[in-house]
Amino acid sequence: MFDEKPASNRRLFCWTIALVQDLMRRALELAARGRYSVSPNPMVGCLIVRDGAVIAEGWHQRAGEAHAEIEALRNVDARGATMIVTLEPCAHHGRTPPCTDAIIAAGVSRVVVAMRDPHSAAAGGVEKLREAGIEVVTGVLEDEARKLNETFVHAVTHRRPFVLLKAGMTLDGKLATVTGESKWITSEAARQKSLELREEYDAILAGGGTVRIDNPHLTRRLGWNTARAGWTRIILDRRRIVPPDAHVLTDGGATIHVVDDANLDALLADLYERGIHSVIVEGGSQVLSEFISRGLWQKMVVFIAPMVIGGAEAPSIFSGEGVAKLTDAYRFRFDGVEVVGSDVMITAYP
């Protein structure tokens, strides 16, 4: 969908809409290269195109470094060319100068944008380019662009981190046996996938019970992430049951140890102010249930192992008060189903 200036759209898309969409897909592929390095910034990709042919490419490689537009404009004559970019060019001075100034100075004639920037401080680039006489079209593959940067969009719009709930459970919904044994319900392949997810997020949150029983390190281990945002462990320890020699408190990594009764929404607001834009919740039943019942999550990834273990007292993914009617159920939208090792990985949204 191209949502602005339809007359301009018709002139520009003498290339054909299919070609423009193909070019934007390439820009989105470039943007995704920043998945493990740009937080708290968004992933952005950019092409410079002349007569339908790409003459330069660029992507935002790390927060604080050159934006995708600047990378694409390096060492290329862009006069009269078209820029394809996945996010509205910034019009403000942040760590780097405004991209709009560089685009105008380069003599670009048209800019095709996937989505407007939801960050109030950075928005306004489209208007600035149009004031300079540059033709601008927005809304090309906007849904795809928004999904790519779903954590960024949510964080800057709501001033709360994007929350991913992650769990490994049996087919009957159990996180552990009646004795608390949970290593290992899911396969090695599923555990590897979980580690990969950690590389995409700024922080991980677990409950005090999980830390007391399993004494996990809750670290990133693959070495993929090079973002300035770093990695933070958040331990929700309202009952003060985490031992002082727990790995998360003694291994030298960044840990936020929450021992008061502050509500989750207030905690999320504080995390955002600390620069944390995305959090994986790998807590036990109590923590997961609180996030679900209060609607404080944006995405869920569940690994389901092909086994049942039963037990009315065995912890399940949701232990909150049961609903009396199906119309009161907490409902999800399945977005993807994938076989990972011997398990099934389900991705869902509220």
Tab-separated table of C-alpha atoms in Angstrom:
chain	number	residue	atom	x	y	z
A	1	MET	CA	0.000	0.000	0.000
A	2	PHE	CA	1.316	3.429	-0.939
A	3	ASP	CA	-0.479	5.834	1.308
A	4	GLU	CA	0.612	9.317	0.259
A	5	LYS	CA	0.666	11.502	-2.852
A	6	PRO	CA	-0.987	9.104	-5.295
A	7	ALA	CA	-0.114	11.268	-8.303
A	8	SER	CA	3.558	10.997	-7.410
A	9	ASN	CA	3.126	7.272	-6.930
A	10	ARG	CA	1.860	6.906	-10.477
A	11	ARG	CA	4.840	8.806	-11.890
A	12	LEU	CA	7.372	6.924	-9.822
A	13	PHE	CA	5.924	3.520	-10.451
A	14	CYS	CA	6.372	3.601	-14.183
A	15	TRP	CA	9.035	1.167	-12.893
A	16	THR	CA	6.040	-0.997	-11.864
A	17	ILE	CA	4.942	-1.581	-8.303
A	18	ALA	CA	6.477	-5.069	-8.392
A	19	LEU	CA	9.930	-3.638	-9.082
A	20	VAL	CA	9.645	-1.072	-6.294
A	21	GLN	CA	8.531	-3.786	-3.867
A	22	ASP	CA	11.441	-6.000	-4.918
A	23	LEU	CA	13.834	-3.131	-4.277
A	24	MET	CA	12.296	-2.521	-0.867
A	25	ARG	CA	12.612	-6.215	-0.022
A	26	ARG	CA	16.311	-5.947	-0.758
A	27	ALA	CA	16.509	-2.906	1.527
A	28	LEU	CA	14.776	-4.902	4.279
A	29	GLU	CA	17.292	-7.725	3.812
A	30	LEU	CA	20.098	-5.216	4.284
A	31	ALA	CA	18.392	-3.763	7.348
A	32	ALA	CA	18.198	-7.213	8.971
A	33	ARG	CA	22.005	-7.404	8.960
A	34	GLY	CA	21.905	-5.057	11.940
A	35	ARG	CA	19.787	-7.434	14.037
A	36	TYR	CA	22.527	-8.071	16.590
A	37	SER	CA	24.258	-4.703	16.614
A	38	VAL	CA	21.999	-1.636	16.385
A	39	SER	CA	19.960	-1.638	19.604
A	40	PRO	CA	18.569	0.678	20.882
A	41	ASN	CA	18.356	2.023	17.320
A	42	PRO	CA	16.141	0.496	14.614
A	43	MET	CA	17.403	-1.713	11.803
A	44	VAL	CA	17.495	0.272	8.553
A	45	GLY	CA	18.497	-0.593	4.990
A	46	CYS	CA	18.907	1.711	2.009
A	47	LEU	CA	19.416	1.530	-1.775
A	48	ILE	CA	20.362	4.196	-4.309
A	49	VAL	CA	18.685	3.406	-7.624
A	50	ARG	CA	19.061	4.900	-11.078
A	51	ASP	CA	16.841	3.810	-14.007
A	52	GLY	CA	15.655	0.828	-11.961
A	53	ALA	CA	19.190	-0.453	-11.280
A	54	VAL	CA	20.846	-0.422	-7.848
A	55	ILE	CA	24.028	1.671	-7.836
A	56	ALA	CA	24.703	1.649	-4.075
A	57	GLU	CA	23.591	-0.090	-0.887
A	58	GLY	CA	23.932	0.608	2.815
A	59	TRP	CA	22.608	-0.420	6.219
A	60	HIS	CA	22.863	0.844	9.769
A	61	GLN	CA	25.594	-1.270	11.298
A	62	ARG	CA	25.798	-0.086	14.924
A	63	ALA	CA	24.211	2.491	17.200
A	64	GLY	CA	26.239	5.695	17.140
A	65	GLU	CA	27.678	4.974	13.709
A	66	ALA	CA	26.550	6.124	10.264
A	67	HIS	CA	22.922	5.581	9.344
A	68	ALA	CA	21.935	3.459	6.362
A	69	GLU	CA	21.350	6.475	4.115
A	70	ILE	CA	24.835	7.839	4.756
A	71	GLU	CA	26.401	4.443	4.099
A	72	ALA	CA	24.550	4.172	0.782
A	73	LEU	CA	25.520	7.687	-0.301
A	74	ARG	CA	29.246	7.113	0.200
A	75	ASN	CA	31.285	7.303	-3.011
A	76	VAL	CA	28.302	7.470	-5.364
A	77	ASP	CA	26.879	10.216	-7.559
A	78	ALA	CA	23.252	10.278	-6.415
A	79	ARG	CA	22.130	13.345	-8.383
A	80	GLY	CA	18.711	12.636	-9.891
A	81	ALA	CA	18.636	9.124	-8.380
A	82	THR	CA	15.969	7.477	-6.232
A	83	MET	CA	16.575	6.377	-2.654
A	84	ILE	CA	14.765	3.307	-1.311
A	85	VAL	CA	14.873	3.240	2.498
A	86	THR	CA	13.073	1.117	5.089
A	87	LEU	CA	12.547	3.915	7.637
A	88	GLU	CA	11.848	7.633	7.291
A	89	PRO	CA	15.191	9.490	7.166
A	90	CYS	CA	15.890	11.318	10.416
A	91	ALA	CA	15.658	15.104	10.580
A	92	HIS	CA	17.295	15.657	13.976
A	93	HIS	CA	20.766	15.848	15.476
A	94	GLY	CA	21.389	12.731	17.565
A	95	ARG	CA	24.713	10.912	17.762
A	96	THR	CA	24.953	11.673	14.041
A	97	PRO	CA	23.780	14.620	11.858
A	98	PRO	CA	20.365	14.554	10.130
A	99	CYS	CA	20.177	12.160	7.185
A	100	THR	CA	17.779	14.542	5.447
A	101	ASP	CA	20.562	17.126	5.103
A	102	ALA	CA	22.841	14.602	3.399
A	103	ILE	CA	20.071	13.433	1.067
A	104	ILE	CA	19.258	16.986	-0.002
A	105	ALA	CA	22.934	17.835	-0.485
A	106	ALA	CA	23.453	14.709	-2.605
A	107	GLY	CA	20.800	15.803	-5.106
A	108	VAL	CA	18.517	12.792	-4.695
A	109	SER	CA	15.301	13.351	-6.653
A	110	ARG	CA	12.958	10.820	-5.019
A	111	VAL	CA	12.812	8.928	-1.750
A	112	VAL	CA	10.678	5.820	-1.274
A	113	VAL	CA	10.057	4.982	2.394
A	114	ALA	CA	8.612	1.815	3.915
A	115	MET	CA	7.424	3.347	7.207
A	116	ARG	CA	7.367	6.662	9.034
A	117	ASP	CA	9.581	6.932	12.118
A	118	PRO	CA	7.458	6.391	15.266
A	119	HIS	CA	10.053	8.137	17.449
A	120	SER	CA	8.857	11.701	18.028
A	121	ALA	CA	12.415	13.053	18.234
A	122	ALA	CA	13.438	11.628	14.855
A	123	ALA	CA	10.244	12.097	12.833
A	124	GLY	CA	9.631	14.871	10.328
A	125	GLY	CA	12.103	13.777	7.688
A	126	VAL	CA	9.431	13.290	5.027
A	127	GLU	CA	8.201	16.863	5.413
A	128	LYS	CA	11.722	18.274	5.338
A	129	LEU	CA	12.527	16.404	2.119
A	130	ARG	CA	9.325	17.567	0.461
A	131	GLU	CA	10.029	21.155	1.473
A	132	ALA	CA	13.340	20.780	-0.370
A	133	GLY	CA	11.482	19.725	-3.532
A	134	ILE	CA	12.208	15.987	-3.257
A	135	GLU	CA	9.399	13.636	-4.224
A	136	VAL	CA	8.609	11.282	-1.325
A	137	VAL	CA	6.452	8.154	-1.305
A	138	THR	CA	5.692	6.240	1.889
A	139	GLY	CA	4.026	2.957	2.836
A	140	VAL	CA	5.889	0.528	0.544
A	141	LEU	CA	5.937	-2.846	2.386
A	142	GLU	CA	5.144	-0.991	5.589
A	143	ASP	CA	3.843	-4.075	7.425
A	144	GLU	CA	7.073	-5.961	6.736
A	145	ALA	CA	9.142	-2.997	7.909
A	146	ARG	CA	7.143	-2.671	11.117
A	147	LYS	CA	7.500	-6.356	11.921
A	148	LEU	CA	11.254	-6.238	11.347
A	149	ASN	CA	11.526	-3.438	13.923
A	150	GLU	CA	8.708	-4.549	16.211
A	151	THR	CA	10.790	-4.129	19.375
A	152	PHE	CA	11.858	-0.587	18.443
A	153	VAL	CA	8.368	0.487	17.349
A	154	HIS	CA	6.767	-0.707	20.582
A	155	ALA	CA	9.461	0.726	22.844
A	156	VAL	CA	9.482	4.264	21.450
A	157	THR	CA	5.685	4.360	21.078
A	158	HIS	CA	4.790	3.109	24.562
A	159	ARG	CA	7.981	3.987	26.468
A	160	ARG	CA	8.120	0.417	27.701
A	161	PRO	CA	10.360	-2.445	26.562
A	162	PHE	CA	8.975	-4.957	24.087
A	163	VAL	CA	8.343	-8.123	26.148
A	164	LEU	CA	8.841	-11.621	24.727
A	165	LEU	CA	7.566	-14.525	26.847
A	166	LYS	CA	9.616	-17.671	26.259
A	167	ALA	CA	8.881	-21.113	27.660
A	168	GLY	CA	9.737	-24.762	27.099
A	169	MET	CA	6.953	-27.122	28.088
A	170	THR	CA	5.437	-30.544	27.583
A	171	LEU	CA	2.431	-31.296	25.413
A	172	ASP	CA	0.237	-31.043	28.515
A	173	GLY	CA	1.567	-27.570	29.268
A	174	LYS	CA	3.946	-28.407	32.128
A	175	LEU	CA	7.158	-26.462	32.720
A	176	ALA	CA	8.550	-29.062	35.140
A	177	THR	CA	7.609	-32.257	36.993
A	178	VAL	CA	5.910	-32.284	40.402
A	179	THR	CA	9.391	-32.390	41.975
A	180	GLY	CA	10.555	-29.356	39.972
A	181	GLU	CA	12.730	-31.226	37.457
A	182	SER	CA	12.889	-29.349	34.170
A	183	LYS	CA	16.323	-30.174	32.671
A	184	TRP	CA	15.774	-30.930	29.964
A	185	ILE	CA	12.185	-30.923	28.741
A	186	THR	CA	13.074	-29.523	25.335
A	187	SER	CA	15.677	-30.716	22.836
A	188	GLU	CA	19.189	-29.381	22.358
A	189	ALA	CA	18.037	-27.760	19.111
A	190	ALA	CA	15.294	-25.871	20.961
A	191	ARG	CA	17.754	-24.728	23.619
A	192	GLN	CA	20.056	-23.471	20.862
A	193	LYS	CA	17.147	-21.525	19.371
A	194	SER	CA	16.517	-19.995	22.785
A	195	LEU	CA	20.114	-18.821	22.966
A	196	GLU	CA	19.740	-17.262	19.526
A	197	LEU	CA	16.711	-15.310	20.750
A	198	ARG	CA	18.768	-13.879	23.606
A	199	GLU	CA	21.162	-12.364	21.072
A	200	GLU	CA	18.315	-10.207	19.718
A	201	TYR	CA	17.171	-8.727	23.030
A	202	ASP	CA	18.567	-6.224	25.545
A	203	ALA	CA	17.666	-8.051	28.741
A	204	ILE	CA	16.300	-11.222	30.310
A	205	LEU	CA	13.902	-11.458	33.257
A	206	ALA	CA	13.469	-14.446	35.553
A	207	GLY	CA	11.817	-15.069	38.904
A	208	GLY	CA	13.583	-15.684	42.183
A	209	GLY	CA	12.307	-19.260	42.277
A	210	THR	CA	13.955	-20.095	38.968
A	211	VAL	CA	17.257	-18.624	40.166
A	212	ARG	CA	17.085	-20.399	43.534
A	213	ILE	CA	16.314	-23.810	42.025
A	214	ASP	CA	18.418	-23.780	38.838
A	215	ASN	CA	21.099	-21.176	39.670
A	216	PRO	CA	21.391	-20.180	35.971
A	217	HIS	CA	23.855	-17.657	34.577
A	218	LEU	CA	21.232	-16.232	32.155
A	219	THR	CA	23.981	-15.029	29.848
A	220	ARG	CA	24.363	-14.577	26.135
A	221	ARG	CA	26.714	-17.309	24.958
A	222	LEU	CA	26.933	-17.146	21.180
A	223	GLY	CA	28.887	-13.902	20.889
A	224	TRP	CA	26.703	-12.579	18.067
A	225	ASN	CA	25.506	-9.367	19.700
A	226	THR	CA	27.779	-6.328	19.525
A	227	ALA	CA	25.193	-3.634	20.296
A	228	ARG	CA	25.969	-0.767	22.641
A	229	ALA	CA	22.850	-1.624	24.636
A	230	GLY	CA	24.654	-4.539	26.308
A	231	TRP	CA	22.960	-7.379	28.221
A	232	THR	CA	21.149	-7.136	31.551
A	233	ARG	CA	19.670	-9.813	33.833
A	234	ILE	CA	16.565	-8.789	35.816
A	235	ILE	CA	15.686	-10.986	38.794
A	236	LEU	CA	12.199	-10.600	40.254
A	237	ASP	CA	12.821	-11.649	43.864
A	238	ARG	CA	9.867	-10.292	45.845
A	239	ARG	CA	10.075	-13.163	48.366
A	240	ARG	CA	13.814	-12.559	48.809
A	241	ILE	CA	14.703	-16.178	48.179
A	242	VAL	CA	17.682	-15.739	45.842
A	243	PRO	CA	20.844	-16.813	47.692
A	244	PRO	CA	23.635	-14.211	47.861
A	245	ASP	CA	26.048	-16.559	46.076
A	246	ALA	CA	23.761	-17.051	43.038
A	247	HIS	CA	25.618	-16.870	39.719
A	248	VAL	CA	23.558	-13.877	38.531
A	249	LEU	CA	24.717	-11.890	41.578
A	250	THR	CA	28.369	-12.935	41.643
A	251	ASP	CA	29.593	-13.557	38.091
A	252	GLY	CA	30.268	-9.901	37.287
A	253	GLY	CA	27.508	-9.452	34.707
A	254	ALA	CA	24.967	-6.641	34.822
A	255	THR	CA	22.045	-7.630	37.055
A	256	ILE	CA	19.025	-5.707	38.339
A	257	HIS	CA	17.870	-7.466	41.509
A	258	VAL	CA	14.273	-6.457	42.241
A	259	VAL	CA	13.277	-7.261	45.837
A	260	ASP	CA	10.469	-4.755	46.430
A	261	ASP	CA	6.797	-5.055	45.539
A	262	ALA	CA	6.830	-2.555	42.667
A	263	ASN	CA	4.307	-3.591	40.047
A	264	LEU	CA	5.431	-4.894	36.694
A	265	ASP	CA	4.271	-1.873	34.731
A	266	ALA	CA	6.356	0.429	36.929
A	267	LEU	CA	9.314	-1.922	36.538
A	268	LEU	CA	8.976	-1.867	32.748
A	269	ALA	CA	8.816	1.928	32.758
A	270	ASP	CA	12.026	2.024	34.789
A	271	LEU	CA	13.752	-0.411	32.436
A	272	TYR	CA	12.887	1.787	29.448
A	273	GLU	CA	14.385	4.814	31.185
A	274	ARG	CA	17.551	2.755	31.706
A	275	GLY	CA	17.775	2.259	27.926
A	276	ILE	CA	16.410	-1.303	27.832
A	277	HIS	CA	14.065	-1.577	24.842
A	278	SER	CA	13.426	-5.324	24.771
A	279	VAL	CA	13.158	-8.064	27.401
A	280	ILE	CA	12.872	-11.849	27.245
A	281	VAL	CA	10.909	-13.297	30.155
A	282	GLU	CA	12.144	-16.801	30.970
A	283	GLY	CA	10.536	-16.988	34.378
A	284	GLY	CA	8.631	-19.856	35.907
A	285	SER	CA	4.897	-20.332	36.092
A	286	GLN	CA	4.232	-17.491	38.531
A	287	VAL	CA	6.142	-14.871	36.559
A	288	LEU	CA	4.750	-15.943	33.175
A	289	SER	CA	1.224	-15.995	34.596
A	290	GLU	CA	1.536	-12.460	35.918
A	291	PHE	CA	2.701	-11.105	32.561
A	292	ILE	CA	-0.097	-12.960	30.738
A	293	SER	CA	-2.904	-12.009	33.120
A	294	ARG	CA	-1.881	-8.351	33.132
A	295	GLY	CA	-1.413	-8.161	29.358
A	296	LEU	CA	2.172	-6.926	29.695
A	297	TRP	CA	3.638	-8.877	26.818
A	298	GLN	CA	3.929	-8.353	23.056
A	299	LYS	CA	5.132	-11.733	21.739
A	300	MET	CA	5.386	-15.332	22.885
A	301	VAL	CA	7.658	-18.182	21.775
A	302	VAL	CA	6.817	-21.595	23.201
A	303	PHE	CA	8.751	-24.812	22.590
A	304	ILE	CA	6.532	-27.865	23.019
A	305	ALA	CA	8.200	-31.199	23.657
A	306	PRO	CA	6.534	-34.457	22.507
A	307	MET	CA	5.850	-35.789	26.022
A	308	VAL	CA	3.277	-35.597	28.799
A	309	ILE	CA	4.192	-35.732	32.487
A	310	GLY	CA	0.923	-34.968	34.260
A	311	GLY	CA	0.556	-33.975	37.883
A	312	ALA	CA	-1.999	-31.484	39.143
A	313	GLU	CA	0.727	-29.787	41.182
A	314	ALA	CA	3.306	-29.684	38.386
A	315	PRO	CA	3.904	-26.050	37.307
A	316	SER	CA	2.248	-25.072	34.046
A	317	ILE	CA	2.728	-22.136	31.725
A	318	PHE	CA	-0.277	-20.430	33.303
A	319	SER	CA	-1.172	-20.882	36.945
A	320	GLY	CA	-3.369	-17.851	37.380
A	321	GLU	CA	-6.972	-17.996	38.461
A	322	GLY	CA	-8.934	-20.010	35.921
A	323	VAL	CA	-11.663	-18.382	33.885
A	324	ALA	CA	-15.258	-19.508	34.250
A	325	LYS	CA	-16.229	-18.900	30.625
A	326	LEU	CA	-14.379	-19.333	27.352
A	327	THR	CA	-15.261	-15.763	26.448
A	328	ASP	CA	-12.968	-14.699	29.310
A	329	ALA	CA	-9.998	-16.748	28.105
A	330	TYR	CA	-6.630	-15.100	27.419
A	331	ARG	CA	-6.412	-15.428	23.656
A	332	PHE	CA	-3.420	-15.416	21.317
A	333	ARG	CA	-2.851	-15.152	17.582
A	334	PHE	CA	-0.574	-17.843	16.183
A	335	ASP	CA	1.959	-16.304	13.815
A	336	GLY	CA	4.266	-19.232	13.051
A	337	VAL	CA	4.782	-22.930	13.713
A	338	GLU	CA	8.154	-24.596	13.152
A	339	VAL	CA	9.643	-27.975	14.000
A	340	VAL	CA	12.905	-27.443	15.919
A	341	GLY	CA	14.741	-30.677	16.652
A	342	SER	CA	12.151	-32.984	18.187
A	343	ASP	CA	10.009	-30.068	19.401
A	344	VAL	CA	7.473	-27.662	17.942
A	345	MET	CA	8.144	-23.919	18.229
A	346	ILE	CA	5.038	-21.751	18.227
A	347	THR	CA	5.254	-17.980	17.845
A	348	ALA	CA	2.207	-16.036	18.986
A	349	TYR	CA	1.039	-12.474	19.567
A	350	PRO	CA	-1.765	-11.142	21.796
